[in-house]
GROMACS .gro file of C-alpha atoms in nm:
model
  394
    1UNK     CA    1   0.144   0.308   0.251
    2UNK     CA    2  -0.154  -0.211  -0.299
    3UNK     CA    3  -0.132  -0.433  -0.376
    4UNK     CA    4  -0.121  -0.256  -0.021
    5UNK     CA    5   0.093  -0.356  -0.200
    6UNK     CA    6   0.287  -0.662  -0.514
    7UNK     CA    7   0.361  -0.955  -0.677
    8UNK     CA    8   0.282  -1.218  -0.902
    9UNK     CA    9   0.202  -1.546  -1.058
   10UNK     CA   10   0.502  -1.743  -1.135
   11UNK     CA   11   0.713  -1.966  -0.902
   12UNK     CA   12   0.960  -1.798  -0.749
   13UNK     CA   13   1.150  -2.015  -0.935
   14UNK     CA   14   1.021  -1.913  -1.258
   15UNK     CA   15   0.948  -1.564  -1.247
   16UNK     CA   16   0.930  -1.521  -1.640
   17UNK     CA   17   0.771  -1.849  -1.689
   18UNK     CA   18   0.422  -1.797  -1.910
   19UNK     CA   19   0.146  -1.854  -1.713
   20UNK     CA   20  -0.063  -2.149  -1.962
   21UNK     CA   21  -0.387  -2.100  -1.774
   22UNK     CA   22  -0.718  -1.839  -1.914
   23UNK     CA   23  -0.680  -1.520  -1.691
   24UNK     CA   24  -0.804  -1.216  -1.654
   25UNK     CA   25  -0.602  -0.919  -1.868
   26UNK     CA   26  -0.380  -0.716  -1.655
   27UNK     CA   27  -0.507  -0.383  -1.518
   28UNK     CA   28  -0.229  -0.162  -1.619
   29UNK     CA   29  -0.436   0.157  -1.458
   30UNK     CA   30  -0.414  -0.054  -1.128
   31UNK     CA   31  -0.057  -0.094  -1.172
   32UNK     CA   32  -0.021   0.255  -1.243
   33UNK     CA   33  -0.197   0.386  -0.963
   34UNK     CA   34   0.003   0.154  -0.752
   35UNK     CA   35   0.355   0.303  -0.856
   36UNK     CA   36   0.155   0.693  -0.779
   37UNK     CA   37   0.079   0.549  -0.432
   38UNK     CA   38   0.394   0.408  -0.357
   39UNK     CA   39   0.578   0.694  -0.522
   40UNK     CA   40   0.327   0.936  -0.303
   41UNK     CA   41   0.421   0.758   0.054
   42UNK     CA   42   0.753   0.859  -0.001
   43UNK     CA   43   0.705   1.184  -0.077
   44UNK     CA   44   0.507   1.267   0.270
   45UNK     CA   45   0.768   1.051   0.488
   46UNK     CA   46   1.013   1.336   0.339
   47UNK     CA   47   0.763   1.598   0.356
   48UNK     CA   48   0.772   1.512   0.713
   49UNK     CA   49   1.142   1.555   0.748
   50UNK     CA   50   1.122   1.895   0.605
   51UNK     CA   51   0.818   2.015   0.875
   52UNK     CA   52   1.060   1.855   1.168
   53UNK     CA   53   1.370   2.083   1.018
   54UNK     CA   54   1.137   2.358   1.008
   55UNK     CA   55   1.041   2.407   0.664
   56UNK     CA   56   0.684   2.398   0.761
   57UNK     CA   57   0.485   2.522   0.485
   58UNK     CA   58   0.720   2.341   0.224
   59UNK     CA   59   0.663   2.040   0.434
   60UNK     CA   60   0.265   2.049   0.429
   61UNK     CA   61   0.270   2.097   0.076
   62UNK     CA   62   0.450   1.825  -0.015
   63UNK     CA   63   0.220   1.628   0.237
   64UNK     CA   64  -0.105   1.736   0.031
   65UNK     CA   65   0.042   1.577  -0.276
   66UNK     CA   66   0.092   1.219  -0.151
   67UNK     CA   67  -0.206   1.217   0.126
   68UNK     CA   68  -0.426   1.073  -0.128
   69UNK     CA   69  -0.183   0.767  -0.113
   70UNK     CA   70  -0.304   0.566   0.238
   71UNK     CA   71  -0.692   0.575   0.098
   72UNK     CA   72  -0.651   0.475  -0.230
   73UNK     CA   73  -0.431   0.167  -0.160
   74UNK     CA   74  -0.745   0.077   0.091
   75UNK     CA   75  -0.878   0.108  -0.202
   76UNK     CA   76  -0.699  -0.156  -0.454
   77UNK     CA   77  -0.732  -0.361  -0.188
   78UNK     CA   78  -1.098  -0.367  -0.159
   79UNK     CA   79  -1.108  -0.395  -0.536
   80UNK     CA   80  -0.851  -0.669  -0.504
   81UNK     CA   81  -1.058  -0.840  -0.271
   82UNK     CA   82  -1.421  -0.852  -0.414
   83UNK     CA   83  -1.360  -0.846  -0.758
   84UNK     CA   84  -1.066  -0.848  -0.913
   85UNK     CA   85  -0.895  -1.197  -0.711
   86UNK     CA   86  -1.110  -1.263  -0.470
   87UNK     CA   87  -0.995  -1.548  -0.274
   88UNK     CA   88  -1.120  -1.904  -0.397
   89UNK     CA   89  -1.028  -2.095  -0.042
   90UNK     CA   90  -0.907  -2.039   0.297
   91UNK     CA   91  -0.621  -2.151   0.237
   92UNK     CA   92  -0.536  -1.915  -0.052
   93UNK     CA   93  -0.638  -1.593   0.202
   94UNK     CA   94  -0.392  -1.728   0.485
   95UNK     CA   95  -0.121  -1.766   0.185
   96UNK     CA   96  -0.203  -1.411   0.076
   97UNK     CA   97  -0.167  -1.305   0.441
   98UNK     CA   98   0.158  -1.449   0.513
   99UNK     CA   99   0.270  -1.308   0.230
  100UNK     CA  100   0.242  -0.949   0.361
  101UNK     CA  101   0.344  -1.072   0.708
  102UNK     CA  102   0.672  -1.211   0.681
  103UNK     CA  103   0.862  -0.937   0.497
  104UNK     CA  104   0.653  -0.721   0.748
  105UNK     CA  105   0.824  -0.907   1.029
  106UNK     CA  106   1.174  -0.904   0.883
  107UNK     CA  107   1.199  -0.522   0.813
  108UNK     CA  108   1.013  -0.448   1.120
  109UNK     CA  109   1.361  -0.624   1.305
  110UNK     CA  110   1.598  -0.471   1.060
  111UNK     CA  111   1.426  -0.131   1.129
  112UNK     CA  112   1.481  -0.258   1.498
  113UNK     CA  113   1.850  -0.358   1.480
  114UNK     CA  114   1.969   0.020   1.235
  115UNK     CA  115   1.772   0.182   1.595
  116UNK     CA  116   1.975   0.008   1.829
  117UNK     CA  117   2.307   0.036   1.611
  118UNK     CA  118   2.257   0.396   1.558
  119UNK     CA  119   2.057   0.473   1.877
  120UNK     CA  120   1.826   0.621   1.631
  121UNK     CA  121   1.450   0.631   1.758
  122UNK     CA  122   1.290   0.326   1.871
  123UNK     CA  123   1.678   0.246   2.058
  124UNK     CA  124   1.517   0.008   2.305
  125UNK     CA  125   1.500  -0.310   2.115
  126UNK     CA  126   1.396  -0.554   2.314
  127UNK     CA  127   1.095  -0.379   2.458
  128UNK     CA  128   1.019  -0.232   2.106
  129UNK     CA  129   1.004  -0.610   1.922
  130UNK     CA  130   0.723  -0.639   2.177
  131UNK     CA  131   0.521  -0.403   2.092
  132UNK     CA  132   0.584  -0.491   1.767
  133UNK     CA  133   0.350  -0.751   1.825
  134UNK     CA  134   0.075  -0.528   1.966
  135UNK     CA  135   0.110  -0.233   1.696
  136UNK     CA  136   0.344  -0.043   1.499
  137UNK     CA  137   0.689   0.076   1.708
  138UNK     CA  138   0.870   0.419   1.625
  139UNK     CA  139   1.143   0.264   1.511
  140UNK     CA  140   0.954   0.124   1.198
  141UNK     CA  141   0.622   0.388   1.266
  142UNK     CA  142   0.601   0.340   0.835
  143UNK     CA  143   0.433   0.021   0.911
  144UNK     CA  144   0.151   0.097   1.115
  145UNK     CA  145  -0.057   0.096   0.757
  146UNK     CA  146  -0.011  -0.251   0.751
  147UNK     CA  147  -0.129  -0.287   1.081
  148UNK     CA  148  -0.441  -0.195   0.960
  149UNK     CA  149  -0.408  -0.400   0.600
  150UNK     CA  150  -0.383  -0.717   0.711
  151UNK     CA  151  -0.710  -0.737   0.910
  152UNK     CA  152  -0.908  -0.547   0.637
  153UNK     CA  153  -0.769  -0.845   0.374
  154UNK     CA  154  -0.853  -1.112   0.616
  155UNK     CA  155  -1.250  -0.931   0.661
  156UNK     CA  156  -1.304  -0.901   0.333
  157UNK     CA  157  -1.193  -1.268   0.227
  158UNK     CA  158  -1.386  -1.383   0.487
  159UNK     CA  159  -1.647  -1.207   0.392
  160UNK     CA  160  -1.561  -1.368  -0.024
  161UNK     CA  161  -1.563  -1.691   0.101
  162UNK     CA  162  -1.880  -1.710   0.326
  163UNK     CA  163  -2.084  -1.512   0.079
  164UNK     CA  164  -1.994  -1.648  -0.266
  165UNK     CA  165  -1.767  -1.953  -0.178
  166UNK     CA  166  -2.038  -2.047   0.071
  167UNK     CA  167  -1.779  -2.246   0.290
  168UNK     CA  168  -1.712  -2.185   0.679
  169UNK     CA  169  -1.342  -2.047   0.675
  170UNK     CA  170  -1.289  -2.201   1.054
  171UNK     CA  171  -0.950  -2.066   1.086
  172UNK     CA  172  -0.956  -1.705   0.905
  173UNK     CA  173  -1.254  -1.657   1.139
  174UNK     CA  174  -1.098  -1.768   1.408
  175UNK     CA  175  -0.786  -1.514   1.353
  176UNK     CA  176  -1.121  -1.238   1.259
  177UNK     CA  177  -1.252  -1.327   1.587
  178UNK     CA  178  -0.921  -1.297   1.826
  179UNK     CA  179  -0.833  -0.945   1.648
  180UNK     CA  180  -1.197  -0.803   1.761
  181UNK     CA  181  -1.154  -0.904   2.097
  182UNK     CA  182  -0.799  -0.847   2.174
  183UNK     CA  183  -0.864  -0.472   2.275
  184UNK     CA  184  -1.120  -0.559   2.509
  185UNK     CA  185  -0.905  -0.900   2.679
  186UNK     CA  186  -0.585  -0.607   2.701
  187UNK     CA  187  -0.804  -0.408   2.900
  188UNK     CA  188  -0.904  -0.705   3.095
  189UNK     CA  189  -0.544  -0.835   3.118
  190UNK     CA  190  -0.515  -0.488   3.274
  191UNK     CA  191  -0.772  -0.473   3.523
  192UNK     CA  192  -0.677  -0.816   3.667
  193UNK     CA  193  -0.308  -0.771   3.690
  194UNK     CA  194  -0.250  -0.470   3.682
  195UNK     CA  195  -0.017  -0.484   3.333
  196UNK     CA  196  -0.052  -0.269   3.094
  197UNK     CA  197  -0.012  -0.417   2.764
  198UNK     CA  198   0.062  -0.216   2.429
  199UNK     CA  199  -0.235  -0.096   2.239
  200UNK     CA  200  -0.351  -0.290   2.009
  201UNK     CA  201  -0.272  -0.174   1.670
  202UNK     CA  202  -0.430  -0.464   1.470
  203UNK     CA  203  -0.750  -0.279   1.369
  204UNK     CA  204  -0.996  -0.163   1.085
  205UNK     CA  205  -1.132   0.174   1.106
  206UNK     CA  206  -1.425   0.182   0.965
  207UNK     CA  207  -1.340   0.480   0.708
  208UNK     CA  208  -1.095   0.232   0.617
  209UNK     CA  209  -1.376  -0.047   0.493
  210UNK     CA  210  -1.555   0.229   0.330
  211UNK     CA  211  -1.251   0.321   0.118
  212UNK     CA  212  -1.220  -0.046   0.024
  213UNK     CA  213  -1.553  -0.056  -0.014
  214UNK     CA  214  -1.617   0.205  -0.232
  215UNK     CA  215  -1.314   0.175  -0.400
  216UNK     CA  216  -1.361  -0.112  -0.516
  217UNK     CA  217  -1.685  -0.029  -0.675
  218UNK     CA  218  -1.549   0.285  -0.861
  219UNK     CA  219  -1.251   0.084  -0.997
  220UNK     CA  220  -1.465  -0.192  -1.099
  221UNK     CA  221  -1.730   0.031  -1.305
  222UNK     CA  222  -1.743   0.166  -1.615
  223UNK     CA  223  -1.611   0.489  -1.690
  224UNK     CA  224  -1.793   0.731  -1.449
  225UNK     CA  225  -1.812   1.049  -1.672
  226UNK     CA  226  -1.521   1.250  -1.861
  227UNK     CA  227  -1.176   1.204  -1.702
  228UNK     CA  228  -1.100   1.574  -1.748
  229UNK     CA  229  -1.373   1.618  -1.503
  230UNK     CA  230  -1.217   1.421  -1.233
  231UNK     CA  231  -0.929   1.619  -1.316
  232UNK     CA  232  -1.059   1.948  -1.232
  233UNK     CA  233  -1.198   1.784  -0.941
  234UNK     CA  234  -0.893   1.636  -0.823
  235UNK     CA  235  -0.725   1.945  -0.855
  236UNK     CA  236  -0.986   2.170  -0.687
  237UNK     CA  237  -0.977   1.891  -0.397
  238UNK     CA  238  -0.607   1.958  -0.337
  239UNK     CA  239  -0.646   2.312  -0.306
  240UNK     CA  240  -0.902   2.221  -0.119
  241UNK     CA  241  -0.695   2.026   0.135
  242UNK     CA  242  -0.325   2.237   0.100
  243UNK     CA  243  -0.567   2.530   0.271
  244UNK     CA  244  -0.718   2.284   0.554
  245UNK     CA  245  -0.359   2.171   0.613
  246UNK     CA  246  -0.209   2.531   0.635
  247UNK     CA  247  -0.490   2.663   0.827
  248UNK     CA  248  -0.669   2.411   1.047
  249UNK     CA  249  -0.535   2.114   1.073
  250UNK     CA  250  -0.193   1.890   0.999
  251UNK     CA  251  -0.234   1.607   0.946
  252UNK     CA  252  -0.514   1.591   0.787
  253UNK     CA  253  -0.740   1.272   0.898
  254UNK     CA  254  -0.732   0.990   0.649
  255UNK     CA  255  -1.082   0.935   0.733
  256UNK     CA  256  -1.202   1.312   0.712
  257UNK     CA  257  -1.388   1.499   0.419
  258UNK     CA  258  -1.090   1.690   0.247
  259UNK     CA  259  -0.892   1.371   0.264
  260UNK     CA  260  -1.177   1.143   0.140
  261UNK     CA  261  -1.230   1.431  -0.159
  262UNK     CA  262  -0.873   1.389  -0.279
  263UNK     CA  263  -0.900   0.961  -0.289
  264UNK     CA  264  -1.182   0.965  -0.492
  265UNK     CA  265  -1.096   1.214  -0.728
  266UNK     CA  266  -0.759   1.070  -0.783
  267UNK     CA  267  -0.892   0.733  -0.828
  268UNK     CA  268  -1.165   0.850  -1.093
  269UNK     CA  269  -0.893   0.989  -1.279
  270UNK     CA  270  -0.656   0.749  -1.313
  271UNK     CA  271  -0.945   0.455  -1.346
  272UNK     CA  272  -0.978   0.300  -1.681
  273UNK     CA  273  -0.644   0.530  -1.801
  274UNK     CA  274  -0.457   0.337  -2.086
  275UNK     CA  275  -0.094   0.334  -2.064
  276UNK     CA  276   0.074   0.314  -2.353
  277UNK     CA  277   0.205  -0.042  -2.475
  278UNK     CA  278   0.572   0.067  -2.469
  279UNK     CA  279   0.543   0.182  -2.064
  280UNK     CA  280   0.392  -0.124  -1.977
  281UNK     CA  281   0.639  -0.319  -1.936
  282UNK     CA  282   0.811  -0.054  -1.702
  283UNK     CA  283   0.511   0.020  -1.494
  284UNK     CA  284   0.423  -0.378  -1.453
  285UNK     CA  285   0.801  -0.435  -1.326
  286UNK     CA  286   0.776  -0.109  -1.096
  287UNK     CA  287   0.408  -0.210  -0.947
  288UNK     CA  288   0.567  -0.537  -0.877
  289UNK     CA  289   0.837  -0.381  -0.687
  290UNK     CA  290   0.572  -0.159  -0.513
  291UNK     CA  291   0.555  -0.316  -0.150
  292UNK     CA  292   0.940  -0.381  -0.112
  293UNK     CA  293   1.028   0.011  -0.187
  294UNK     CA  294   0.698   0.054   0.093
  295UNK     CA  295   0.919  -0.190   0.328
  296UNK     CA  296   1.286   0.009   0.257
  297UNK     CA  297   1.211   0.345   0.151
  298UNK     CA  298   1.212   0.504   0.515
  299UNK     CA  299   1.596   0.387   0.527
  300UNK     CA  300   1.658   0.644   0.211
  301UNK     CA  301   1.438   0.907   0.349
  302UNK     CA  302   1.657   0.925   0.680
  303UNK     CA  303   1.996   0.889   0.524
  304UNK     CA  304   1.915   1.135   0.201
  305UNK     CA  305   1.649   1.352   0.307
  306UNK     CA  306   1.673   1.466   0.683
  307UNK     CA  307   2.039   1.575   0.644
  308UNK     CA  308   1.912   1.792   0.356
  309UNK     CA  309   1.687   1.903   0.529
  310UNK     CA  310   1.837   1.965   0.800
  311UNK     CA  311   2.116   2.169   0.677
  312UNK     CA  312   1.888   2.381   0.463
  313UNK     CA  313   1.884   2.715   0.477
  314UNK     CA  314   1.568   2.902   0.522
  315UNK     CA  315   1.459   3.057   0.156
  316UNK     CA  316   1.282   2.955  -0.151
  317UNK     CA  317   1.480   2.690  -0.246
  318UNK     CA  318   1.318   2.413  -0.016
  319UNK     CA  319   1.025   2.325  -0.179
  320UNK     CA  320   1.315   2.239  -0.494
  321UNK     CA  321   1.539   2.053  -0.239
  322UNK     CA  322   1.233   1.873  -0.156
  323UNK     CA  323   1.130   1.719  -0.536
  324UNK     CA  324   1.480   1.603  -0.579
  325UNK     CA  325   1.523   1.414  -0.276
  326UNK     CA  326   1.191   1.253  -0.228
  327UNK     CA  327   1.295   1.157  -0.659
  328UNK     CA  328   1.610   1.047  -0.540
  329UNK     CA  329   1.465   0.784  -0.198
  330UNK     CA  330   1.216   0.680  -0.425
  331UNK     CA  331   1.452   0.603  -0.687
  332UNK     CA  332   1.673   0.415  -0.489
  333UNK     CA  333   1.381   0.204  -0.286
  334UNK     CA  334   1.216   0.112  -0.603
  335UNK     CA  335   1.569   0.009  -0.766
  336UNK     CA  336   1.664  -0.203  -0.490
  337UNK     CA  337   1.330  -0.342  -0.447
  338UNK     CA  338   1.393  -0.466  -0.793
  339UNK     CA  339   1.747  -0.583  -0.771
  340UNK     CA  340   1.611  -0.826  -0.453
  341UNK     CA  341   1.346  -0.957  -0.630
  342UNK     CA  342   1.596  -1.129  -0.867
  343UNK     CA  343   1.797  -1.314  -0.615
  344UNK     CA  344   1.574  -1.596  -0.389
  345UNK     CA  345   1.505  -1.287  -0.102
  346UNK     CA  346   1.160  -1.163  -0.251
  347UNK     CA  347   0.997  -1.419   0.021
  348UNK     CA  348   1.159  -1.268   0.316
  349UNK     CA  349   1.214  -0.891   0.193
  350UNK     CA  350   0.974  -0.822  -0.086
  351UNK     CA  351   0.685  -1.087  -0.118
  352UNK     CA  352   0.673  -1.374  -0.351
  353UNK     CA  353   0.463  -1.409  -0.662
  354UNK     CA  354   0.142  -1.609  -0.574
  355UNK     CA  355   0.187  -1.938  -0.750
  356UNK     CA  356  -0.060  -2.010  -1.029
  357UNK     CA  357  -0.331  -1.834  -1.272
  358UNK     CA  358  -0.567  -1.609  -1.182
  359UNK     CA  359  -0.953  -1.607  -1.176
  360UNK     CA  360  -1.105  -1.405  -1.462
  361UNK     CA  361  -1.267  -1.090  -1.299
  362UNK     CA  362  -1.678  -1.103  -1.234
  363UNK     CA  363  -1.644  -0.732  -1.300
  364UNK     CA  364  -1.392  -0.662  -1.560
  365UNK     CA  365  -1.542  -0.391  -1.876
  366UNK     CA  366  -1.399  -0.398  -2.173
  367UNK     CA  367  -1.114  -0.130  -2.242
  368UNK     CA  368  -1.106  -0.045  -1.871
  369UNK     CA  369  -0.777  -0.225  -1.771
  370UNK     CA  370  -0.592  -0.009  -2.026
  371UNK     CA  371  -0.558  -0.312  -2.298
  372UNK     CA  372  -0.618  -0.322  -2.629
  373UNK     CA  373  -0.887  -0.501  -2.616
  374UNK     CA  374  -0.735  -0.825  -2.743
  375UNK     CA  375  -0.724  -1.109  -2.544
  376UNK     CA  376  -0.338  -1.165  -2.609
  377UNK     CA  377  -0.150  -0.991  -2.321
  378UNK     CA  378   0.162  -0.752  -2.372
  379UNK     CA  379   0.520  -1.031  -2.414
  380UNK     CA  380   0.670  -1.014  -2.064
  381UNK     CA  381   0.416  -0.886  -1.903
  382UNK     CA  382   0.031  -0.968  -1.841
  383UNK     CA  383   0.111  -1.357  -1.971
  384UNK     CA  384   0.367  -1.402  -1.729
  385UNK     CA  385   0.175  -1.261  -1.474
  386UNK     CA  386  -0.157  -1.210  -1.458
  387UNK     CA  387  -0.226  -1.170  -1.098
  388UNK     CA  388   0.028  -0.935  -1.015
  389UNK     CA  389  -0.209  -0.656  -1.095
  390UNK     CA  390  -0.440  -0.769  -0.855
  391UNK     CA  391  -0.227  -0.878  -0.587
  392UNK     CA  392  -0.253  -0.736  -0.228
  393UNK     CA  393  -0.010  -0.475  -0.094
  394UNK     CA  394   0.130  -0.152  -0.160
   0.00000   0.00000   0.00000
């Protein structure tokens, strides 16, 4: 699978101009964890072409090691959402929505149209772009996360804005309202005429609102006790889960214990981290980039990693042919996810920067965004920008 992806605060036509207006300083941690997440996604979409080409236990390994990645972008988002840019109007949610759903709809046809060119999965076009209204579709199955994402943004900024904007969001509840009842009027739809629509894959789990939930809470205190502790913790968690893959179950549930042990360890690890000034500028740029490598980086997986794995011997040397591909797609998805967003495409293929300054944070502690504690922001980087850290996506 935030910001979930994950853009910025700049016109698109401006996308180095200072921003002149008091915001919040960047959270490079966030940024950080979102380039893990993004970097971890890949990783188990090639994982998974290893386990189809029969390298199982290479496979689930490599699965373990980005599984973490689904539940912690719930999480950014959740943190994004109630504290660190929570929505000031109704009009800034739907803008934030739209921003996630029309690259969503353009790479969900592109996926479509490489299907129906290649007679890959997902061949049927027509009857797939249909249910790509109803849910995620084979052809682009990467995307069912955000099928998920985009109702858990629009709950929790309706939430924001009805609880500490006090106003009566007519149309974001409106949209709330017709994604809690479409499962029941599809069933209806069914009874009376006997069609069978898709199911309905706009929907919030409710494991899913706890992750944002409690996410956002952990990323938003102060440091929670030594990091070497989460550390150890994290690591005992993915032993923890590598053994309930292996031995009971694959994949493991994003809303089950081993699963939820991983998430929380990895996020009070990397929490409050401070990366160093000279990677900032790097790990801004890549975080940015984040939900456009999300969008593309299936495309690399299929052309780079299933052949490899495909043609792979059986032997020791898979788990190694493993690291370097999933490097090499997630290379590539982040480099061209960068190269678009210099052109005017970013609107239709990676998301456009949010126009204007941020809010300052209601829950921002000193030294926890990774800063140096001065108010002046990094040149090129949290000036320019200072939503991007915050922004939705992955």
């Amino acid at each position: 699978m935030s910001s979930p992806v994950t853009p910025a605060a700049a016109p698109a036509a401006e996308p180095h101009a200072p921003d002149r207006t008091a915001g919040r300083e960047r959270r490079y941690d966030i940024d950080l964890l979102r380039v893990l997440c993004t970097a971890a996604v890949v990783l188990v979409h090639a994982s998974a072409e290893f386990i189809d080409a029969g390298h199982d236990t290479t496979g689930v390994l490599g699965d373990t090691a980005g599984r973490f990645a689904v539940p912690v972008f719930f999480a950014m988002a959740g943190w994004a959402a109630l504290s660190g840019a929570p929505v000031g109007d109704e009009r800034r949610l739907l803008t934030r929505l739209g921003r996630i759903l029309r690259p969503m709809a353009v790479w969900t046809a592109l996926y479509l149209l490489c299907a129906y060119l290649t007679g890959g999965p997902g061949a049927g076009t027509a009857e797939e772009a249909g249910r790509a209204l109803f849910g995620s579709v084979e052809a682009a199955f990467h995307l069912w996360y955000l099928y998920a994402y985009v109702p858990l943004l629009l709950l929790l900024g309706v939430v924001v804005l009805v609880v500490r904007r006090r106003t009566l969001p007519t149309r974001a509840l409106a949209l709330l309202v017709a994604f809690a009842l479409a499962p029941a009027l599809a069933g209806d739809v069914r009874e009376i005429t006997g069609w069978s629509p898709p199911d309905w894959g706009w929907s919030v789990p409710l494991s899913t609102v706890v992750y944002a939930v409690a996410g956002a809470a952990l990323l938003a205190a102060p440091r929670l006790g030594p990091r070497a502790l989460w550390a150890a913790g994290a690591a005992v968690a993915f032993t923890g889960l590598a053994v309930y893959q292996l031995t009971v179950r694959h994949p493991a549930a994003y809303g089950g214990v081993a699963v939820a042990a991983v998430t929380f360890a990895v996020l009070g690890t990397v929490a409050g981290i401070r990366v160093p000034e000279r990677m900032r500028p790097l790990v801004a740029r890549l975080s940015d980039a984040s939900f456009g490598t999300y969008l593309v980086h299936l495309m690399w997986v299929r052309l780079l990693v299933g052949p490899v794995a495909g043609r792979l011997p059986d032997g020791p040397w898979a788990p190694a042919a493993l690291a370097v591909t999933a490097v090499a797609a997630a290379a590539l998805s982040f480099a061209v996810s960068v190269l678009w967003g210099r052109p005017g495409w970013r609107k239709w293929l990676r998301r456009p920067p949010p126009r204007g300054g941020g809010r300052r944070s209601h829950f921002r502690h000193p030294g926890r965004g990774g800063g140096s504690g001065s108010a002046a922001p990094a040149p090129g980087c949290a000036g320019d920008h200072p939503r991007r850290s915050v922004d939705w996506g992955p």
